[in-house]
mmCIF file of C-alpha atoms in Angstrom:
data_model
loop_
_atom_site.group_PDB
_atom_site.id
_atom_site.type_symbol
_atom_site.label_atom_id
_atom_site.label_comp_id
_atom_site.label_asym_id
_atom_site.label_seq_id
_atom_site.Cartn_x
_atom_site.Cartn_y
_atom_site.Cartn_z
ATOM 1 C CA MET A 270 186.429 229.734 -36.125
ATOM 2 C CA LYS A 271 190.027 229.344 -36.683
ATOM 3 C CA SER A 272 191.422 225.798 -36.036
ATOM 4 C CA THR A 273 194.140 227.147 -33.232
ATOM 5 C CA ASP A 274 191.061 228.715 -31.667
ATOM 6 C CA ILE A 275 189.323 225.220 -31.870
ATOM 7 C CA TRP A 276 192.228 223.566 -30.149
ATOM 8 C CA PHE A 277 192.507 226.034 -27.561
ATOM 9 C CA ILE A 278 188.654 225.292 -27.064
ATOM 10 C CA VAL A 279 189.672 221.232 -26.753
ATOM 11 C CA LEU A 280 192.538 222.008 -24.269
ATOM 12 C CA LYS A 281 190.705 224.343 -22.388
ATOM 13 C CA HIS A 282 188.321 221.859 -21.927
ATOM 14 C CA LEU A 283 190.744 218.960 -21.058
ATOM 15 C CA ALA A 284 192.337 221.264 -18.267
ATOM 16 C CA ASP A 285 189.106 221.924 -16.626
ATOM 17 C CA ASN A 286 188.094 218.913 -16.428
ATOM 18 C CA LEU A 287 191.336 217.871 -14.859
ATOM 19 C CA LEU A 288 191.124 220.715 -12.302
ATOM 20 C CA ILE A 289 187.668 218.858 -11.356
ATOM 21 C CA ARG A 290 188.830 216.139 -10.905
ATOM 22 C CA PHE A 291 192.262 216.311 -9.082
ATOM 23 C CA GLY A 292 191.779 219.767 -8.233
ATOM 24 C CA ASP A 293 193.415 219.603 -4.942
ATOM 25 C CA GLU A 294 196.760 218.240 -6.323
ATOM 26 C CA PHE A 295 199.251 219.637 -8.618
ATOM 27 C CA THR A 296 198.343 219.760 -12.201
ATOM 28 C CA GLY A 297 199.866 221.685 -14.902
ATOM 29 C CA ARG A 298 200.619 221.764 -18.857
ATOM 30 C CA ILE A 299 203.838 220.604 -19.713
ATOM 31 C CA SER A 300 203.650 220.972 -23.754
ATOM 32 C CA GLU A 301 201.577 221.670 -26.332
ATOM 33 C CA ASN A 302 199.293 219.106 -25.951
ATOM 34 C CA GLU A 303 200.451 217.400 -22.310
ATOM 35 C CA PHE A 304 199.402 217.655 -18.667
ATOM 36 C CA LEU A 305 200.974 216.648 -15.626
ATOM 37 C CA VAL A 306 199.191 215.610 -12.306
ATOM 38 C CA TRP A 307 200.997 215.772 -9.572
ATOM 39 C CA CYS A 308 199.804 213.571 -6.572
ATOM 40 C CA VAL A 309 201.077 213.118 -3.176
ATOM 41 C CA GLU A 310 198.374 211.910 -0.676
ATOM 42 C CA LYS A 311 196.201 209.491 -2.128
ATOM 43 C CA ASP A 312 196.356 206.097 -2.865
ATOM 44 C CA TYR A 313 198.027 204.788 -5.789
ATOM 45 C CA ARG A 314 194.485 202.327 -6.586
ATOM 46 C CA GLN A 315 192.481 205.089 -6.510
ATOM 47 C CA LEU A 316 194.441 207.376 -9.341
ATOM 48 C CA GLU A 317 194.246 204.263 -11.108
ATOM 49 C CA ARG A 318 190.740 204.353 -10.839
ATOM 50 C CA MET A 319 190.184 207.852 -11.333
ATOM 51 C CA ALA A 320 192.474 207.817 -14.305
ATOM 52 C CA ASN A 321 190.771 205.723 -15.636
ATOM 53 C CA ARG A 322 187.189 207.429 -15.659
ATOM 54 C CA LEU A 323 189.018 210.481 -17.025
ATOM 55 C CA LEU A 324 190.134 208.183 -19.958
ATOM 56 C CA GLU A 325 186.620 205.992 -20.229
ATOM 57 C CA SER A 326 185.328 209.895 -20.349
ATOM 58 C CA TYR A 327 187.048 210.751 -23.233
ATOM 59 C CA SER A 328 186.723 207.004 -25.299
ATOM 60 C CA SER A 329 184.243 208.247 -27.351
ATOM 61 C CA LYS A 330 183.838 211.950 -28.984
ATOM 62 C CA ILE A 331 183.084 215.064 -26.876
ATOM 63 C CA SER A 332 180.911 217.852 -27.542
ATOM 64 C CA VAL A 333 182.460 221.079 -26.919
ATOM 65 C CA SER A 334 181.151 224.125 -27.759
ATOM 66 C CA GLY A 335 179.200 222.550 -30.576
ATOM 67 C CA PHE A 336 181.887 221.076 -32.135
ATOM 68 C CA GLU A 337 182.413 217.506 -31.778
ATOM 69 C CA PHE A 338 186.029 216.125 -30.923
ATOM 70 C CA ASP A 339 187.943 212.524 -30.957
ATOM 71 C CA ILE A 340 191.286 213.572 -28.941
ATOM 72 C CA GLY A 341 192.118 210.432 -28.372
ATOM 73 C CA LEU A 342 193.328 210.815 -24.477
ATOM 74 C CA LYS A 343 196.271 208.723 -23.546
ATOM 75 C CA ALA A 344 197.277 208.503 -19.860
ATOM 76 C CA VAL A 345 200.299 207.232 -18.246
ATOM 77 C CA PHE A 346 200.932 206.019 -14.254
ATOM 78 C CA VAL A 347 204.246 206.634 -12.670
ATOM 79 C CA ARG A 348 204.494 205.402 -9.495
ATOM 80 C CA SER A 349 206.588 207.558 -6.539
ATOM 81 C CA SER A 350 208.320 204.389 -5.448
ATOM 82 C CA SER A 351 210.607 204.786 -8.818
ATOM 83 C CA SER A 352 213.142 207.205 -8.171
ATOM 84 C CA PHE A 353 214.871 209.698 -10.526
ATOM 85 C CA ALA A 354 217.414 212.139 -10.351
ATOM 86 C CA ASN A 355 216.103 215.060 -11.445
ATOM 87 C CA PHE A 356 212.069 216.355 -12.154
ATOM 88 C CA GLU A 357 213.724 216.370 -15.957
ATOM 89 C CA ASP A 358 214.240 212.507 -15.532
ATOM 90 C CA PHE A 359 210.919 212.105 -14.120
ATOM 91 C CA SER A 360 208.630 213.829 -16.897
ATOM 92 C CA TYR A 361 210.460 212.322 -19.796
ATOM 93 C CA VAL A 362 209.735 208.672 -18.561
ATOM 94 C CA GLY A 363 205.995 210.218 -18.850
ATOM 95 C CA LEU A 364 206.451 211.161 -22.205
ATOM 96 C CA TYR A 365 208.717 208.440 -23.242
ATOM 97 C CA ALA A 366 205.465 206.152 -22.582
ATOM 98 C CA LEU A 367 203.155 208.221 -24.089
ATOM 99 C CA THR A 368 205.394 207.809 -27.413
ATOM 100 C CA GLU A 369 205.177 204.129 -26.772
ATOM 101 C CA ILE A 370 201.817 203.665 -26.026
ATOM 102 C CA LYS A 371 201.109 206.233 -29.663
ATOM 103 C CA SER A 372 203.225 203.697 -31.212
ATOM 104 C CA THR A 373 201.982 200.444 -30.444
ATOM 105 C CA GLY A 374 198.662 201.589 -30.238
ATOM 106 C CA LYS A 375 197.910 200.302 -26.508
ATOM 107 C CA ARG A 376 194.449 201.385 -25.051
ATOM 108 C CA GLY A 377 194.096 202.277 -21.246
ATOM 109 C CA LEU A 378 196.104 203.359 -18.180
ATOM 110 C CA VAL A 379 199.939 202.538 -18.714
ATOM 111 C CA THR A 380 201.833 201.839 -15.347
ATOM 112 C CA VAL A 381 205.026 202.833 -15.711
ATOM 113 C CA ASP A 382 207.731 199.971 -15.125
ATOM 114 C CA GLU A 383 211.351 199.339 -14.283
ATOM 115 C CA SER A 384 212.127 198.047 -18.050
ATOM 116 C CA LEU A 385 210.048 201.335 -19.709
ATOM 117 C CA ILE A 386 212.311 203.753 -16.981
ATOM 118 C CA LYS A 387 215.536 201.989 -18.115
ATOM 119 C CA ARG A 388 214.577 202.449 -21.703
ATOM 120 C CA SER A 389 213.628 206.249 -21.270
ATOM 121 C CA GLN A 390 216.691 206.819 -19.765
ATOM 122 C CA GLU A 391 218.867 205.402 -22.273
ATOM 123 C CA SER A 392 216.384 207.700 -24.694
ATOM 124 C CA LEU A 393 217.259 210.335 -22.765
ATOM 125 C CA ALA A 394 220.836 210.086 -22.588
ATOM 126 C CA LEU A 395 220.337 209.860 -26.865
ATOM 127 C CA ASN A 396 218.917 212.709 -26.615
ATOM 128 C CA ARG A 397 221.586 214.467 -24.839
ATOM 129 C CA ASP A 398 224.023 213.201 -26.604
ATOM 130 C CA ILE A 399 223.438 212.612 -30.225
ATOM 131 C CA MET A 400 224.670 216.328 -30.895
ATOM 132 C CA LYS A 401 227.945 215.812 -28.988
ATOM 133 C CA ALA A 402 228.006 212.220 -30.923
ATOM 134 C CA LEU A 403 227.590 214.125 -34.417
ATOM 135 C CA LYS A 404 230.446 216.771 -33.517
ATOM 136 C CA SER A 405 233.366 214.386 -31.793
ATOM 137 C CA GLY A 406 233.210 211.266 -34.015
ATOM 138 C CA GLU A 407 231.391 208.754 -31.861
ATOM 139 C CA ILE A 408 229.116 208.585 -35.001
ATOM 140 C CA VAL A 409 230.989 206.506 -38.006
ATOM 141 C CA ALA A 410 230.600 204.755 -40.965
ATOM 142 C CA HIS A 411 230.815 201.011 -41.017
ATOM 143 C CA TYR A 412 231.136 199.456 -44.240
ATOM 144 C CA GLN A 413 229.554 196.557 -46.249
ATOM 145 C CA PRO A 414 231.401 195.266 -48.970
ATOM 146 C CA ILE A 415 229.421 194.964 -52.553
ATOM 147 C CA VAL A 416 230.447 192.436 -54.917
ATOM 148 C CA HIS A 417 230.345 190.976 -58.774
ATOM 149 C CA ALA A 418 227.616 188.679 -58.520
ATOM 150 C CA SER A 419 229.133 186.367 -60.850
ATOM 151 C CA THR A 420 232.801 186.479 -59.919
ATOM 152 C CA GLY A 421 232.703 187.757 -56.540
ATOM 153 C CA GLN A 422 235.081 190.468 -56.877
ATOM 154 C CA VAL A 423 234.650 193.490 -54.445
ATOM 155 C CA VAL A 424 233.270 196.220 -56.749
ATOM 156 C CA GLY A 425 231.786 198.654 -53.919
ATOM 157 C CA PHE A 426 230.854 199.416 -49.989
ATOM 158 C CA GLU A 427 227.353 200.791 -48.782
ATOM 159 C CA ALA A 428 228.441 203.041 -45.846
ATOM 160 C CA LEU A 429 226.533 202.694 -42.519
ATOM 161 C CA ALA A 430 225.776 204.995 -40.080
ATOM 162 C CA ARG A 431 226.707 202.990 -36.539
ATOM 163 C CA TRP A 432 227.317 204.513 -33.319
ATOM 164 C CA ARG A 433 229.589 203.429 -30.455
ATOM 165 C CA HIS A 434 227.858 205.336 -27.237
ATOM 166 C CA PRO A 435 230.354 205.622 -24.656
ATOM 167 C CA THR A 436 227.880 204.151 -21.810
ATOM 168 C CA LEU A 437 225.301 202.489 -24.068
ATOM 169 C CA GLY A 438 227.792 200.457 -26.149
ATOM 170 C CA MET A 439 226.539 200.141 -29.802
ATOM 171 C CA VAL A 440 223.491 202.108 -30.387
ATOM 172 C CA SER A 441 221.011 200.085 -33.044
ATOM 173 C CA PRO A 442 220.394 202.875 -36.886
ATOM 174 C CA GLY A 443 217.010 202.100 -35.771
ATOM 175 C CA LEU A 444 217.142 204.070 -32.731
ATOM 176 C CA PHE A 445 219.144 206.987 -33.214
ATOM 177 C CA VAL A 446 218.367 207.956 -36.855
ATOM 178 C CA PRO A 447 214.815 208.426 -36.073
ATOM 179 C CA LEU A 448 215.985 210.210 -33.063
ATOM 180 C CA ALA A 449 218.096 212.211 -35.197
ATOM 181 C CA GLU A 450 215.417 213.315 -37.828
ATOM 182 C CA GLN A 451 213.146 214.180 -34.715
ATOM 183 C CA ARG A 452 215.908 216.601 -33.504
ATOM 184 C CA ARG A 453 216.539 217.826 -37.256
ATOM 185 C CA LEU A 454 220.262 216.591 -37.331
ATOM 186 C CA ILE A 455 219.233 214.142 -39.970
ATOM 187 C CA VAL A 456 221.241 216.304 -42.226
ATOM 188 C CA GLU A 457 224.003 216.657 -40.422
ATOM 189 C CA LEU A 458 224.120 212.814 -39.618
ATOM 190 C CA GLY A 459 224.058 212.383 -43.277
ATOM 191 C CA GLU A 460 227.252 214.943 -44.130
ATOM 192 C CA VAL A 461 229.227 213.530 -41.417
ATOM 193 C CA ILE A 462 228.709 209.634 -43.112
ATOM 194 C CA LEU A 463 229.168 211.215 -46.506
ATOM 195 C CA GLU A 464 232.319 212.723 -45.919
ATOM 196 C CA GLN A 465 233.711 209.718 -44.183
ATOM 197 C CA ALA A 466 232.593 207.672 -46.925
ATOM 198 C CA CYS A 467 234.414 209.931 -49.567
ATOM 199 C CA GLU A 468 237.522 210.047 -47.499
ATOM 200 C CA PHE A 469 237.351 205.995 -47.150
ATOM 201 C CA ILE A 470 237.088 205.152 -50.818
ATOM 202 C CA SER A 471 239.913 207.818 -51.694
ATOM 203 C CA ASP A 472 242.496 205.869 -49.137
ATOM 204 C CA ILE A 473 241.761 202.285 -50.386
ATOM 205 C CA GLN A 474 241.551 203.214 -53.680
ATOM 206 C CA GLN A 475 245.707 205.243 -53.006
ATOM 207 C CA LYS A 476 246.691 201.965 -51.207
ATOM 208 C CA SER A 477 245.321 199.817 -53.663
ATOM 209 C CA ASP A 478 247.319 198.621 -56.714
ATOM 210 C CA SER A 479 247.986 201.744 -58.654
ATOM 211 C CA SER A 480 247.924 199.877 -61.643
ATOM 212 C CA SER A 481 244.273 198.336 -60.894
ATOM 213 C CA GLN A 482 241.836 199.039 -63.518
ATOM 214 C CA ASN A 483 239.237 198.354 -60.497
ATOM 215 C CA ARG A 484 237.917 201.641 -59.361
ATOM 216 C CA MET A 485 235.444 200.640 -56.313
ATOM 217 C CA SER A 486 232.408 202.543 -56.033
ATOM 218 C CA ILE A 487 230.999 203.748 -52.277
ATOM 219 C CA HIS A 488 227.300 203.784 -51.800
ATOM 220 C CA VAL A 489 225.876 206.484 -49.071
ATOM 221 C CA ASN A 490 222.078 206.772 -48.221
ATOM 222 C CA LEU A 491 220.396 209.946 -48.226
ATOM 223 C CA SER A 492 217.208 211.127 -46.263
ATOM 224 C CA THR A 493 214.969 213.230 -48.084
ATOM 225 C CA PRO A 494 215.670 216.343 -45.853
ATOM 226 C CA HIS A 495 219.496 215.832 -47.232
ATOM 227 C CA PHE A 496 218.409 215.207 -50.876
ATOM 228 C CA HIS A 497 216.066 218.635 -50.944
ATOM 229 C CA HIS A 498 218.453 220.546 -48.832
ATOM 230 C CA LYS A 499 219.727 223.577 -50.841
ATOM 231 C CA SER A 500 223.567 223.131 -49.988
ATOM 232 C CA LEU A 501 223.782 219.724 -51.071
ATOM 233 C CA VAL A 502 225.048 219.792 -54.725
ATOM 234 C CA GLU A 503 227.484 222.053 -53.594
ATOM 235 C CA THR A 504 228.873 220.007 -50.538
ATOM 236 C CA LEU A 505 229.352 217.217 -53.272
ATOM 237 C CA VAL A 506 230.931 219.287 -55.634
ATOM 238 C CA ASN A 507 233.307 220.162 -52.401
ATOM 239 C CA LEU A 508 233.397 216.496 -51.743
ATOM 240 C CA ILE A 509 234.667 215.001 -55.456
ATOM 241 C CA GLU A 510 237.355 217.587 -55.694
ATOM 242 C CA LYS A 511 238.488 217.001 -51.938
ATOM 243 C CA TYR A 512 239.046 213.512 -52.328
ATOM 244 C CA GLN A 513 239.171 213.045 -56.247
ATOM 245 C CA LEU A 514 236.835 211.224 -56.681
ATOM 246 C CA LEU A 515 236.143 209.663 -60.047
ATOM 247 C CA PRO A 516 232.923 209.878 -62.077
ATOM 248 C CA GLY A 517 230.963 206.745 -60.815
ATOM 249 C CA GLN A 518 232.678 205.934 -57.905
ATOM 250 C CA LEU A 519 229.650 207.946 -55.718
ATOM 251 C CA VAL A 520 226.528 206.547 -55.318
ATOM 252 C CA LEU A 521 223.523 208.098 -53.455
ATOM 253 C CA GLU A 522 220.880 205.506 -52.507
ATOM 254 C CA LEU A 523 217.414 206.993 -52.260
ATOM 255 C CA THR A 524 214.383 206.303 -50.774
ATOM 256 C CA GLU A 525 211.469 205.473 -52.309
ATOM 257 C CA SER A 526 209.236 208.607 -50.242
ATOM 258 C CA ILE A 527 212.007 211.007 -52.125
ATOM 259 C CA LEU A 528 210.339 210.290 -55.429
ATOM 260 C CA LEU A 529 206.600 211.754 -53.625
ATOM 261 C CA GLY A 530 206.636 214.957 -55.029
ATOM 262 C CA ALA A 531 206.696 217.643 -57.656
ATOM 263 C CA GLU A 532 208.314 214.669 -60.153
ATOM 264 C CA ASP A 533 209.605 217.906 -62.162
ATOM 265 C CA GLU A 534 211.158 219.714 -59.340
ATOM 266 C CA ILE A 535 212.791 215.874 -58.461
ATOM 267 C CA VAL A 536 214.177 214.631 -61.806
ATOM 268 C CA GLU A 537 215.712 218.773 -62.296
ATOM 269 C CA ARG A 538 217.332 217.995 -58.415
ATOM 270 C CA MET A 539 218.522 214.261 -59.734
ATOM 271 C CA GLU A 540 219.689 215.572 -63.462
ATOM 272 C CA ALA A 541 221.808 218.417 -61.322
ATOM 273 C CA ILE A 542 223.160 215.587 -58.862
ATOM 274 C CA LYS A 543 223.955 213.450 -62.036
ATOM 275 C CA SER A 544 225.636 215.898 -63.739
ATOM 276 C CA LEU A 545 228.088 215.739 -61.417
ATOM 277 C CA GLY A 546 229.286 212.037 -62.137
ATOM 278 C CA VAL A 547 227.830 210.873 -59.127
ATOM 279 C CA GLN A 548 225.516 207.779 -59.631
ATOM 280 C CA LEU A 549 222.177 207.398 -58.225
ATOM 281 C CA ALA A 550 220.090 204.406 -56.553
ATOM 282 C CA LEU A 551 217.004 203.573 -55.998
ATOM 283 C CA ASP A 552 217.116 201.792 -52.429
ATOM 284 C CA ASP A 553 214.881 198.884 -51.248
ATOM 285 C CA PHE A 554 213.166 198.759 -54.293
ATOM 286 C CA GLY A 555 209.526 197.425 -54.388
ATOM 287 C CA THR A 556 208.462 198.100 -50.430
ATOM 288 C CA GLY A 557 207.641 201.213 -50.712
ATOM 289 C CA TYR A 558 205.321 204.212 -52.638
ATOM 290 C CA SER A 559 207.199 203.702 -55.894
ATOM 291 C CA SER A 560 205.661 201.629 -58.985
ATOM 292 C CA PHE A 561 207.600 200.359 -62.369
ATOM 293 C CA SER A 562 206.954 203.920 -63.740
ATOM 294 C CA SER A 563 209.587 205.385 -61.564
ATOM 295 C CA LEU A 564 211.945 203.407 -63.094
ATOM 296 C CA CYS A 565 210.931 205.048 -66.756
ATOM 297 C CA ASN A 566 210.205 208.362 -64.868
ATOM 298 C CA PHE A 567 213.106 208.999 -63.076
ATOM 299 C CA PRO A 568 216.894 209.339 -64.077
ATOM 300 C CA LEU A 569 218.184 205.932 -62.256
ATOM 301 C CA ASP A 570 221.643 204.055 -62.480
ATOM 302 C CA ILE A 571 221.034 201.545 -60.241
ATOM 303 C CA ILE A 572 217.724 199.167 -58.318
ATOM 304 C CA LYS A 573 218.755 197.671 -55.467
ATOM 305 C CA LEU A 574 216.183 194.209 -54.713
ATOM 306 C CA ASP A 575 214.811 194.998 -51.004
ATOM 307 C CA LYS A 576 215.786 191.778 -48.254
ATOM 308 C CA SER A 577 212.209 190.632 -47.726
ATOM 309 C CA TYR A 578 212.379 189.952 -51.527
ATOM 310 C CA ILE A 579 215.774 187.809 -51.249
ATOM 311 C CA ASP A 580 214.350 186.036 -48.249
ATOM 312 C CA ASN A 581 211.616 184.442 -49.998
ATOM 313 C CA LEU A 582 213.395 183.026 -52.365
ATOM 314 C CA ASP A 583 213.920 179.574 -51.601
ATOM 315 C CA VAL A 584 209.966 179.554 -50.292
ATOM 316 C CA ASN A 585 207.550 181.427 -52.238
ATOM 317 C CA ASP A 586 207.346 181.288 -56.422
ATOM 318 C CA LYS A 587 205.888 184.878 -56.271
ATOM 319 C CA ALA A 588 208.796 186.262 -55.251
ATOM 320 C CA LYS A 589 211.217 184.153 -57.263
ATOM 321 C CA THR A 590 209.207 185.471 -60.654
ATOM 322 C CA LEU A 591 209.015 188.927 -58.964
ATOM 323 C CA VAL A 592 212.630 189.217 -58.893
ATOM 324 C CA ARG A 593 213.641 187.712 -61.964
ATOM 325 C CA ASN A 594 211.414 190.136 -63.843
ATOM 326 C CA ILE A 595 213.011 192.805 -61.947
ATOM 327 C CA ILE A 596 216.333 192.358 -62.827
ATOM 328 C CA HIS A 597 215.322 191.429 -66.621
ATOM 329 C CA MET A 598 213.535 194.657 -66.503
ATOM 330 C CA SER A 599 216.195 196.890 -64.937
ATOM 331 C CA GLN A 600 218.960 195.348 -67.367
ATOM 332 C CA GLU A 601 216.480 196.438 -70.414
ATOM 333 C CA LEU A 602 216.570 199.800 -69.064
ATOM 334 C CA GLY A 603 219.914 200.070 -68.873
ATOM 335 C CA MET A 604 220.092 200.238 -64.745
ATOM 336 C CA THR A 605 223.035 198.027 -62.889
ATOM 337 C CA THR A 606 221.066 195.942 -60.274
ATOM 338 C CA VAL A 607 222.319 195.021 -56.821
ATOM 339 C CA ALA A 608 220.748 191.904 -54.506
ATOM 340 C CA GLU A 609 220.570 193.341 -50.646
ATOM 341 C CA GLY A 610 220.692 190.876 -48.029
ATOM 342 C CA VAL A 611 222.138 187.708 -49.813
ATOM 343 C CA GLU A 612 222.834 185.007 -46.833
ATOM 344 C CA THR A 613 222.811 181.350 -48.585
ATOM 345 C CA ALA A 614 223.878 179.727 -51.968
ATOM 346 C CA SER A 615 220.903 178.668 -52.999
ATOM 347 C CA GLN A 616 219.908 182.558 -53.066
ATOM 348 C CA LEU A 617 223.159 183.290 -54.994
ATOM 349 C CA ARG A 618 222.830 180.827 -56.928
ATOM 350 C CA LYS A 619 219.440 181.596 -58.437
ATOM 351 C CA LEU A 620 220.055 185.397 -58.965
ATOM 352 C CA ASN A 621 223.142 184.296 -61.100
ATOM 353 C CA VAL A 622 221.170 182.314 -63.131
ATOM 354 C CA TRP A 623 218.853 185.401 -63.954
ATOM 355 C CA ASN A 624 222.121 187.617 -64.157
ATOM 356 C CA VAL A 625 221.944 189.893 -61.430
ATOM 357 C CA ASP A 626 224.928 191.848 -61.306
ATOM 358 C CA GLU A 627 226.401 192.643 -57.976
ATOM 359 C CA ILE A 628 225.373 190.978 -54.434
ATOM 360 C CA GLN A 629 225.416 192.788 -50.838
ATOM 361 C CA GLY A 630 225.105 190.197 -48.176
ATOM 362 C CA TYR A 631 226.167 187.966 -44.732
ATOM 363 C CA TYR A 632 226.935 185.227 -47.763
ATOM 364 C CA PHE A 633 230.264 187.353 -48.966
ATOM 365 C CA PHE A 634 230.832 190.101 -45.873
ATOM 366 C CA LYS A 635 229.421 191.505 -43.117
ATOM 367 C CA PRO A 636 229.807 195.328 -42.288
ATOM 368 C CA MET A 637 233.085 196.272 -40.792
ATOM 369 C CA ASP A 638 234.483 199.518 -39.783
ATOM 370 C CA LYS A 639 237.145 201.499 -41.629
ATOM 371 C CA HIS A 640 240.820 199.909 -40.278
ATOM 372 C CA GLN A 641 239.507 196.443 -40.763
ATOM 373 C CA ALA A 642 238.197 197.305 -44.517
ATOM 374 C CA LEU A 643 241.512 198.714 -45.100
ATOM 375 C CA GLU A 644 243.515 196.020 -43.878
ATOM 376 C CA LYS A 645 241.112 193.481 -46.070
ATOM 377 C CA PHE A 646 241.012 195.418 -49.448
ATOM 378 C CA ALA A 647 243.779 198.306 -49.622
ATOM 379 C CA LYS A 648 245.696 195.476 -51.299
#
């Protein structure tokens, strides 16, 4: 039997059970694996009891047509006292609540409260507006300077995506970046920030002292779908030519998850990018899937030490040993090391003793918008 046939059997079993328990109400399937029961005449306490009994009946494996299933049924309850402008808003709050249940691991029936309704409305607004925001310029790059560790001289910037929503204000990247991934807009988001970043570093270099030998770099984060996108190399060629970027000025920061997969294909892709004069940095080294062998197996230029290690330098001897050895090993391999999240003089002193190359963090600079950065550094 095909997996699709088995899945249909499970869905039909659940639908039949809902009709048996709520047969005199409106019951329907609203997405691939979500159902809605609309009750108009029952007391909400009675409905809660009915819903909890339904959840209890699916709390362990069930047997259907000779197969055993653990379907992990979740349920949310929205009271009629809550007001919604339309059916879309009503159904979305239920789906949003289900997403929160899955992410937090909550059990049992979850009753939607005003706080959750507010969060769902904000999420719905972001869902509706993210495409427009990408096209209208609401999502822009802010820039955090990267400095030479021993001199404090600014040697580059990291471009960080920021969204100022017209009604919700500043939206956390922790909200809209996953949303872009869900909406399959992560490549479009990446290209918006990539072009802004290239334009910025070109502007700041042109407005700096023309006799200066300091060619500042710009770091841009690259998602896994963007790294593998068929038009990436062509896009890079066009941007480098358009903004007259010099070799080494553009740095693409890769997540460790990008290194998972067919190693030969990944190396070939990296080499194609590097042939354009683009440098490659491994972001947040040590927090994901990669091992020290990644430094040997992939053509990386820069290793960025994650903030979580830097935070522990003053309190954890193991963190000190690890950071010190990563710096020494990376440099012996010919790679530049950048310490992220440096916030104290004590952290800076230790990193300088170990000869880290570059520093990024609030100790020197916070991220700033383009106009602030140009005013401060284009001299």
